[in-house]
Short mmCIF file of C-alpha atoms in Angstrom, two decimals:
data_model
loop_
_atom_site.label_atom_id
_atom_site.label_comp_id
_atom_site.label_asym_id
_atom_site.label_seq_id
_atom_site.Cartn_x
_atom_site.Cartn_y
_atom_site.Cartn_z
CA UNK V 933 32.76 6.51 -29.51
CA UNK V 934 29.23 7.18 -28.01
CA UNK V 935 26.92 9.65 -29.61
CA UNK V 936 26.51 12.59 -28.23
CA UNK V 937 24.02 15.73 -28.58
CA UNK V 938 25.58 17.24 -31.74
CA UNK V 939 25.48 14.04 -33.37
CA UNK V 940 21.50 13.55 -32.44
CA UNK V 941 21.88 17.37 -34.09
CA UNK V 942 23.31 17.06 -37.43
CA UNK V 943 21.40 13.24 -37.62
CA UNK V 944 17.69 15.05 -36.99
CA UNK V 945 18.00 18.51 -38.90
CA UNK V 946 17.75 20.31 -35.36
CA UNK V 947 20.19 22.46 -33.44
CA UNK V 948 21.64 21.42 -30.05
CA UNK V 949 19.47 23.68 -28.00
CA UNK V 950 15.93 22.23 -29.83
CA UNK V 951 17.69 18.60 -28.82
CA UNK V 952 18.03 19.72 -25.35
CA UNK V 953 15.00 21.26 -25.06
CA UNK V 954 13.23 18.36 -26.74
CA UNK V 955 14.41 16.35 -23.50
CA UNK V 956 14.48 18.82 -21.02
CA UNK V 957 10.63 20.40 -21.85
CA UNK V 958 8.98 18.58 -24.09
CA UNK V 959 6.15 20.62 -24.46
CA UNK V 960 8.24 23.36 -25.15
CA UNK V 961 9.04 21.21 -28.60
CA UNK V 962 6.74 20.49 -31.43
CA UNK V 963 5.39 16.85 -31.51
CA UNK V 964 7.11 16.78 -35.52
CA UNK V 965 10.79 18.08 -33.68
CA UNK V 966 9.91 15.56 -30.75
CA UNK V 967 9.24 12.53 -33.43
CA UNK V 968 12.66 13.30 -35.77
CA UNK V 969 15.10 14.12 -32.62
CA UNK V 970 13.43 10.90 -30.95
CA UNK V 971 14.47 8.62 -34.16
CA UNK V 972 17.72 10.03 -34.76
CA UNK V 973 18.25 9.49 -31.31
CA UNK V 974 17.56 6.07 -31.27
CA UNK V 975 19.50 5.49 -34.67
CA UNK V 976 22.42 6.64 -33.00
CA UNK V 977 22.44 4.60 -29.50
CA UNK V 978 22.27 7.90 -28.01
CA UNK V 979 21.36 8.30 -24.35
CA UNK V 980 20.88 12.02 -22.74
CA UNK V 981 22.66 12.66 -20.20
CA UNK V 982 20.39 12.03 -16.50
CA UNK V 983 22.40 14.19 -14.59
CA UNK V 984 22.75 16.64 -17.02
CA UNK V 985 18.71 16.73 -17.52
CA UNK V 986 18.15 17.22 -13.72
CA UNK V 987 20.18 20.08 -13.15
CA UNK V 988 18.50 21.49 -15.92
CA UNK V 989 15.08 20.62 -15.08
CA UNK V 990 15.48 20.49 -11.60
CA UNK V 991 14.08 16.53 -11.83
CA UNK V 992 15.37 13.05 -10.86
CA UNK V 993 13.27 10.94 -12.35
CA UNK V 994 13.44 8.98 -9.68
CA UNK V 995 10.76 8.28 -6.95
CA UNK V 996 10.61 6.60 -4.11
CA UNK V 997 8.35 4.03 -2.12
CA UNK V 998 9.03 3.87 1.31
CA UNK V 999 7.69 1.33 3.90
CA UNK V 1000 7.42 0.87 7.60
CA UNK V 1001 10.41 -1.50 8.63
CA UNK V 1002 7.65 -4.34 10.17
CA UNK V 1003 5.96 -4.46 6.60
CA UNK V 1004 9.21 -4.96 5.08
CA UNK V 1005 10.40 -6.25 2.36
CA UNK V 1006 7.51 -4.52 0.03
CA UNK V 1007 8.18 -7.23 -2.94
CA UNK V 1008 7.41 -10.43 -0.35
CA UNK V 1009 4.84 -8.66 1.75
CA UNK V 1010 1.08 -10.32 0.23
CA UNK V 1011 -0.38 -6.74 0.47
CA UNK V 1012 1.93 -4.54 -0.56
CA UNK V 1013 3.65 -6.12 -3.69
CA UNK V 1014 0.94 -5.60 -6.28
CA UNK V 1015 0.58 -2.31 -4.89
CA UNK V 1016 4.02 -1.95 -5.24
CA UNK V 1017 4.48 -3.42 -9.00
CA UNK V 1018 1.75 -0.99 -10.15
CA UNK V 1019 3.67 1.55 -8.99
CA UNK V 1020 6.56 0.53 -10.42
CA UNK V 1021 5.28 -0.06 -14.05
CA UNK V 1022 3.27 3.79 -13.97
CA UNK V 1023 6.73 5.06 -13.16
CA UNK V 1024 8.44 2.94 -16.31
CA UNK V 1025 5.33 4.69 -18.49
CA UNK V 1026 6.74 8.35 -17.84
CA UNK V 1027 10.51 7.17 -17.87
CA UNK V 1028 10.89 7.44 -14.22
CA UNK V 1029 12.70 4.27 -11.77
CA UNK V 1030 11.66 3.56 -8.52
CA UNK V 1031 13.45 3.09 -5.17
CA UNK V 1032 12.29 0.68 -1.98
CA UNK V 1033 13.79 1.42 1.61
CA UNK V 1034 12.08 1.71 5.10
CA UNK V 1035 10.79 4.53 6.98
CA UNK V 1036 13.75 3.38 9.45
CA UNK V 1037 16.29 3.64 6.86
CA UNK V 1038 15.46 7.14 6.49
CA UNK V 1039 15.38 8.39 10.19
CA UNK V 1040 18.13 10.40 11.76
CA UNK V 1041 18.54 10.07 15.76
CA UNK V 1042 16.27 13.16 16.05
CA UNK V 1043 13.25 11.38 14.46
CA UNK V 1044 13.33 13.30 11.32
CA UNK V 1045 13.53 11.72 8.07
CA UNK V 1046 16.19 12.77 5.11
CA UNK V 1047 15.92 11.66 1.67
CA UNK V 1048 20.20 10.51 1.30
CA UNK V 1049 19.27 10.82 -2.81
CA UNK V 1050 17.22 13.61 -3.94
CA UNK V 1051 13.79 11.90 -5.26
CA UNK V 1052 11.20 13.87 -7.17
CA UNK V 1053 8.30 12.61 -5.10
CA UNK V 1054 7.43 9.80 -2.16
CA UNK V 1055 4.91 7.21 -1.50
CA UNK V 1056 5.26 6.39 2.23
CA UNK V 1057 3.27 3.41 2.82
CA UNK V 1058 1.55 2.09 5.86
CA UNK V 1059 2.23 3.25 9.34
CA UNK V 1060 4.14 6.79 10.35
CA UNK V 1061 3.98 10.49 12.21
CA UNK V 1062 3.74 13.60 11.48
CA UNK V 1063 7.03 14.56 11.80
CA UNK V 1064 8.06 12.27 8.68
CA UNK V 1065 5.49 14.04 6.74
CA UNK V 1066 6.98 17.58 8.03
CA UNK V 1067 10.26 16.40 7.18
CA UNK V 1068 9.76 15.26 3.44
CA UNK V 1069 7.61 18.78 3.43
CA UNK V 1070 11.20 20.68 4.71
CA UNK V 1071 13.11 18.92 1.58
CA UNK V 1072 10.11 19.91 -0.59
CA UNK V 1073 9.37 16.92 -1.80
CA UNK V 1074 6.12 15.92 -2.94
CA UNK V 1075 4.12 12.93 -1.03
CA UNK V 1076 1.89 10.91 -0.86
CA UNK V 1077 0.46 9.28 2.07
CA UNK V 1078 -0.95 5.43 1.19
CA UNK V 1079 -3.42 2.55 3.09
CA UNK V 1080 -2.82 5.28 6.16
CA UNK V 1081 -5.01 8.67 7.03
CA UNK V 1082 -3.57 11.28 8.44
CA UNK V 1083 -5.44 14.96 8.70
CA UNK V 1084 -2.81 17.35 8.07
CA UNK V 1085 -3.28 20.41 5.44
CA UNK V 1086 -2.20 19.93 1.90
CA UNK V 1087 -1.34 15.86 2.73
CA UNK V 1088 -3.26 13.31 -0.28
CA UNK V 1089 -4.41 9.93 1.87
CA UNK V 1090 -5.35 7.08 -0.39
CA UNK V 1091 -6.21 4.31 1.42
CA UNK V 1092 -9.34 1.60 1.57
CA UNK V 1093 -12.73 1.79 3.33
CA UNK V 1094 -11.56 -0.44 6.51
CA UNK V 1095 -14.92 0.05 8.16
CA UNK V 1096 -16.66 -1.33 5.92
CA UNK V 1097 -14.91 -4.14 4.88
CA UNK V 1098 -14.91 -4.79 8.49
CA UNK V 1099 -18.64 -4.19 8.79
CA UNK V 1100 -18.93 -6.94 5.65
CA UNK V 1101 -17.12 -9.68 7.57
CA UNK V 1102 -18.61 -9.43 10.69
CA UNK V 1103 -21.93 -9.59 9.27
CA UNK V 1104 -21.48 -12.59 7.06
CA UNK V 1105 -20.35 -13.98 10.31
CA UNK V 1106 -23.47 -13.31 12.00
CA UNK V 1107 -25.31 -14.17 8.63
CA UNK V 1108 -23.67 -17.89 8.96
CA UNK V 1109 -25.33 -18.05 12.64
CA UNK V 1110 -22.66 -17.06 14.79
CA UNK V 1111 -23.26 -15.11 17.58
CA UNK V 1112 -19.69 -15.71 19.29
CA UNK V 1113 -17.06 -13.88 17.10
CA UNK V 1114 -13.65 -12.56 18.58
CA UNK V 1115 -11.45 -10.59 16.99
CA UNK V 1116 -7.45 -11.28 15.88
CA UNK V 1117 -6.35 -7.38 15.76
CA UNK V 1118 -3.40 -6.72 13.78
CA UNK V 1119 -0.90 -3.89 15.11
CA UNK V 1120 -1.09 -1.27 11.95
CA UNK V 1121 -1.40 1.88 11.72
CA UNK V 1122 -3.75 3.75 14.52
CA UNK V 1123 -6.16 4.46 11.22
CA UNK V 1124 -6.27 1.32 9.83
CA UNK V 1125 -6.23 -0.73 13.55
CA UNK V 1126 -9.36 1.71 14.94
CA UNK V 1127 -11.67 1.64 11.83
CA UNK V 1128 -11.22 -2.34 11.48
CA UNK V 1129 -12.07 -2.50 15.00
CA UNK V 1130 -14.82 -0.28 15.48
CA UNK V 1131 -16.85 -1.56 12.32
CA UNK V 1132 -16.03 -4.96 14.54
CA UNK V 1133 -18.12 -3.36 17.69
CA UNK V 1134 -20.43 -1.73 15.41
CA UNK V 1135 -22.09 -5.07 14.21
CA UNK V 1136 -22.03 -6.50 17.56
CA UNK V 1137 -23.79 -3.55 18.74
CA UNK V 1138 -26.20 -3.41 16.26
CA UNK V 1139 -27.31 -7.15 16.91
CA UNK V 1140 -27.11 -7.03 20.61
CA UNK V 1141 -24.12 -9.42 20.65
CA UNK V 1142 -21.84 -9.71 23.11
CA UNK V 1143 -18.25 -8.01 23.38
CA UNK V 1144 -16.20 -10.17 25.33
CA UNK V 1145 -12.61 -8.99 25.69
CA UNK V 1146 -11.22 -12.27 26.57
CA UNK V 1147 -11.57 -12.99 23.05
CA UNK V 1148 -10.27 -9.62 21.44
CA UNK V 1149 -6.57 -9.81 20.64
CA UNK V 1150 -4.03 -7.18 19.84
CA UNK V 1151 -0.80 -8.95 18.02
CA UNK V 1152 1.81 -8.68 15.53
CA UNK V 1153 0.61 -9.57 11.99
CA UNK V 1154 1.85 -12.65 11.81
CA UNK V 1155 1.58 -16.44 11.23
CA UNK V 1156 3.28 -18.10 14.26
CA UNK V 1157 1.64 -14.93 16.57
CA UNK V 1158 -1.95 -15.91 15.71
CA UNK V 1159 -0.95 -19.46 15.04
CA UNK V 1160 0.32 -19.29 19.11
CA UNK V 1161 -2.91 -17.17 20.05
CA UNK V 1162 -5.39 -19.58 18.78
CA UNK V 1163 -3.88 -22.25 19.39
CA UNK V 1164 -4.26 -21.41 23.57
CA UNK V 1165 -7.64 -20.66 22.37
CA UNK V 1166 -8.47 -24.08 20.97
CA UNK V 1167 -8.43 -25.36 24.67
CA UNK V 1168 -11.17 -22.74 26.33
CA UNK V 1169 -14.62 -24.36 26.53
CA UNK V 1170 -16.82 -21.32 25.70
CA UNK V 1171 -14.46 -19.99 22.93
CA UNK V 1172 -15.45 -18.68 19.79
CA UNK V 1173 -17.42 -20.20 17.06
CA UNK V 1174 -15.65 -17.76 14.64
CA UNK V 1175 -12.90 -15.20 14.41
CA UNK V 1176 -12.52 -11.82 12.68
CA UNK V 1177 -8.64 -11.57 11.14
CA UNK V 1178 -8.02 -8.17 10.16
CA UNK V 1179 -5.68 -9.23 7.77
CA UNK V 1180 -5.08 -13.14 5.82
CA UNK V 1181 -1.47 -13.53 7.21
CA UNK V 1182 -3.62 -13.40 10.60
CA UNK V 1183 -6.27 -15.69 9.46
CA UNK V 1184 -4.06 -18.16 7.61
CA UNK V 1185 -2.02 -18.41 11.02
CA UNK V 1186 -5.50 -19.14 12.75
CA UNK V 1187 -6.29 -21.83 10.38
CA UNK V 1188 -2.93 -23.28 10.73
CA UNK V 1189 -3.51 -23.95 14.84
CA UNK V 1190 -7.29 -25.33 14.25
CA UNK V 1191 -5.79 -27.88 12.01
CA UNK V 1192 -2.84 -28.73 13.74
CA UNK V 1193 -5.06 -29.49 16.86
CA UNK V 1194 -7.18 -31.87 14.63
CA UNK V 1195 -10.14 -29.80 14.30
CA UNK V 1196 -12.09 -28.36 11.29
CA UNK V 1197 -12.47 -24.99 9.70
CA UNK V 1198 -15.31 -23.72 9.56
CA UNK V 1199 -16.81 -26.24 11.69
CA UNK V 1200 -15.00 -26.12 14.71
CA UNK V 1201 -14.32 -22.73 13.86
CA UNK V 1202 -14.97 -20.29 11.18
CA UNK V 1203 -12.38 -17.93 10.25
CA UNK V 1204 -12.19 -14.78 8.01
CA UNK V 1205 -9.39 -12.43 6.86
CA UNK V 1206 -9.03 -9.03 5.55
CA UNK V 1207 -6.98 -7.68 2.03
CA UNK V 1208 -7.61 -10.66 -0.21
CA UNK V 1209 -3.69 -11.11 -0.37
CA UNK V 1210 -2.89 -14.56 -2.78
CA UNK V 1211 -2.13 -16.27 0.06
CA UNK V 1212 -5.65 -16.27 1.00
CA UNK V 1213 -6.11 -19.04 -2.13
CA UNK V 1214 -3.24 -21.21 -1.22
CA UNK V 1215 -4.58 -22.11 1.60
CA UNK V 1216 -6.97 -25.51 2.57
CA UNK V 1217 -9.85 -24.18 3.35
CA UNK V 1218 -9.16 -21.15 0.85
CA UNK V 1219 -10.33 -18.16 3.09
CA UNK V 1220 -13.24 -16.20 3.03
CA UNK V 1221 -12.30 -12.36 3.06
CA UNK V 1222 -12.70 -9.05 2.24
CA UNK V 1223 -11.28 -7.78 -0.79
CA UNK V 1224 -9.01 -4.35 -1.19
CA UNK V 1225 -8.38 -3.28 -4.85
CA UNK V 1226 -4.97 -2.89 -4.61
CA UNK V 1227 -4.08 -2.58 -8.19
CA UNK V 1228 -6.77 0.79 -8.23
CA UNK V 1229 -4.75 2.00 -5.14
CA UNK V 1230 -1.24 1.86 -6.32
CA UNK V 1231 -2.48 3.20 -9.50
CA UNK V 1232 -4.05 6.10 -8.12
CA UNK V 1233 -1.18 6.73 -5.47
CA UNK V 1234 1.09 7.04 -8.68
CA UNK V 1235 -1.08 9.18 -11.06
CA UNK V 1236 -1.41 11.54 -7.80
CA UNK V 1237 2.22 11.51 -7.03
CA UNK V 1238 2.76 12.44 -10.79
CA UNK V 1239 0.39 15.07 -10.85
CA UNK V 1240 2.17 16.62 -7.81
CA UNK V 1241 5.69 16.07 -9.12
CA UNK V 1242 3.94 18.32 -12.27
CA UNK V 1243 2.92 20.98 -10.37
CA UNK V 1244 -0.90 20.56 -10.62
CA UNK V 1245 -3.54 21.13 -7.77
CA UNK V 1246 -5.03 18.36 -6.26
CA UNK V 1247 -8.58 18.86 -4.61
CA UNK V 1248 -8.74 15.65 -2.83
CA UNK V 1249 -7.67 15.23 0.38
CA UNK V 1250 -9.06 11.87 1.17
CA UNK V 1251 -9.26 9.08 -1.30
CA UNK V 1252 -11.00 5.59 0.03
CA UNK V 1253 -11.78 2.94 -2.20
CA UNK V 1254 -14.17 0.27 -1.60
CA UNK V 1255 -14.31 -2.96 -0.77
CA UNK V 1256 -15.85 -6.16 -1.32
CA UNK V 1257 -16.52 -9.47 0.43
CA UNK V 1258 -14.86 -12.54 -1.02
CA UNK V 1259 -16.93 -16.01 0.60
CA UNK V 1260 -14.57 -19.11 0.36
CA UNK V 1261 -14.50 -21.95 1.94
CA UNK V 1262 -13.24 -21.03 5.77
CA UNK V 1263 -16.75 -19.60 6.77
#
């Protein structure tokens, strides 16, 4: 038969309600109670109850990382998975596990978002509304908003400096000599999609450069989309001498098309990316881009979630972390 509580009782010296407590609130045990009940617990095989625990501590130990349905799934997506295997290992730290769905998984016909398991906190990821947000905030669950900013009261952004790092690529761009550079815009979030693109227009600006619209392009994210972009841009005379990807699935697409049409990166045409993703070293040319510390960021969306799951205050409203300029080979 399994072991149960009295068992982990008579084993450790303690009485039933010190083993439950020792599980239920911790900190409500002495670390010499926590240490015996622990052993004898793990002597005996003996597992407590989850459900048990939760309706007595009113937690899952569960949380959950959702995802907009284009950046899906997490695990394969070159920006998201270490963020996303951070996560996961913080939660394994405090004993929690860790679910992955969509943002569109969640939604009912309304537009509102419901949790279908209770989960002690959320990481929503990427692009989304304000009515998610005021939805999770109905179930009272704790959240935290990541690589997105959205100004609403109480709501924890963690995201990267996307100005910036966009301000970094077009200069080394203009550093290199080029003083034709369009721009490969990726459809994400309105926060992410404006800051790339203004620090973009900002550097033009500041050097007196031209902003020709022919050669600023809103698509999807993708490979073949910026693979078929470029490669109708390959046969304009006065194209481009480089490109701005504002992310490396972009870029890598680009290079893809100059290749294929038998030209040379950079010297037909330079091309740079954004996130620093793996893929950007797989690649002939590897790409020049700019990195995001994605291992800081899902680290930090964690330790925030947990501190909100606990109960404790959080000052910050708006975390950014920096970013950095990686120079390879495709500039």
């Amino acid at each position: 038969m399994d072991a149960t509580i009295i068992d982990v009782a008579k084993l450790s010296g303690y009485s039933k309600a010190t083993v439950s407590r020792a599980y239920a609130a911790p900190d409500r045990v002495s670390e010499k109670a926590r240490d015996k009940i622990y052993a004898a617990a793990k002597a005996l095989n003996y597992t407590p109850n989850v459900i048990a625990r939760a309706m007595v501590t009113k937690h899952t130990e569960s949380i959950a990382f959702v995802i907009h349905e284009k950046q899906y799934p997490a695990i394969l997506n070159p920006f998201y998975s270490p963020i996303l295997d951070v996560i996961l290992q913080e939660g394994i730290k405090r004993g929690y596990s860790l679910s992955i769905s969509t943002d569109h998984d969640m939604r009912l016909p309304n537009g509102e978002v419901y949790m279908k398991k209770h989960m002690d906190g959320v990481i929503l990821a990427g692009q989304t509304d304000t009515q998610a947000i005021l939805s999770y905030r109905k179930q009272h669950i704790p959240l935290v908003l990541l690589n997105n900013h959205i100004d609403m009261e109480g709501l924890l952004c963690i995201t990267a400096n996307h100005f910036d790092g966009a301000v970094q690529a077009v200069e080394h761009l203009v550093e290199r000599g080029h003083r034709k550079i369009g721009l490969l815009a990726g459809l994400f979030s309105p926060q992410i999609y404006a800051a790339r693109y203004n620090g973009y227009i900002s550097v033009l600006k500041k050097y007196h450069l031209p902003v020709d619209m022919r050669f600023v392009q809103d698509i999807e994210p993708t490979m073949e989309a910026a693979e078929q972009y470029v490669a109708s841009l390959l046969q304009i005379e006065d194209r481009p001498t480089a490109l701005f990807c504002t992310n490396d699935t972009i870029a890598i697409g680009a290079v893809k098309a100059v290749i294929r049409a038998g030209l040379r990166v950079p010297q037909d045409l330079a091309i740079i990316g954004f996130d620093d993703s793996y893929i950007s070293r797989v690649i002939e040319p590897e790409l020049t881009t700019v990195k995001i510390d994605k291992q800081l960021m899902g680290k930090l969306a964690a330790e925030k979630l947990f501190d909100l799951i606990a109960g404790r205050p959080l000052e910050e409203r708006l975390i950014e972390t920096s970013t950095q300029l990686i120079v390879r080979s495709s500039t």
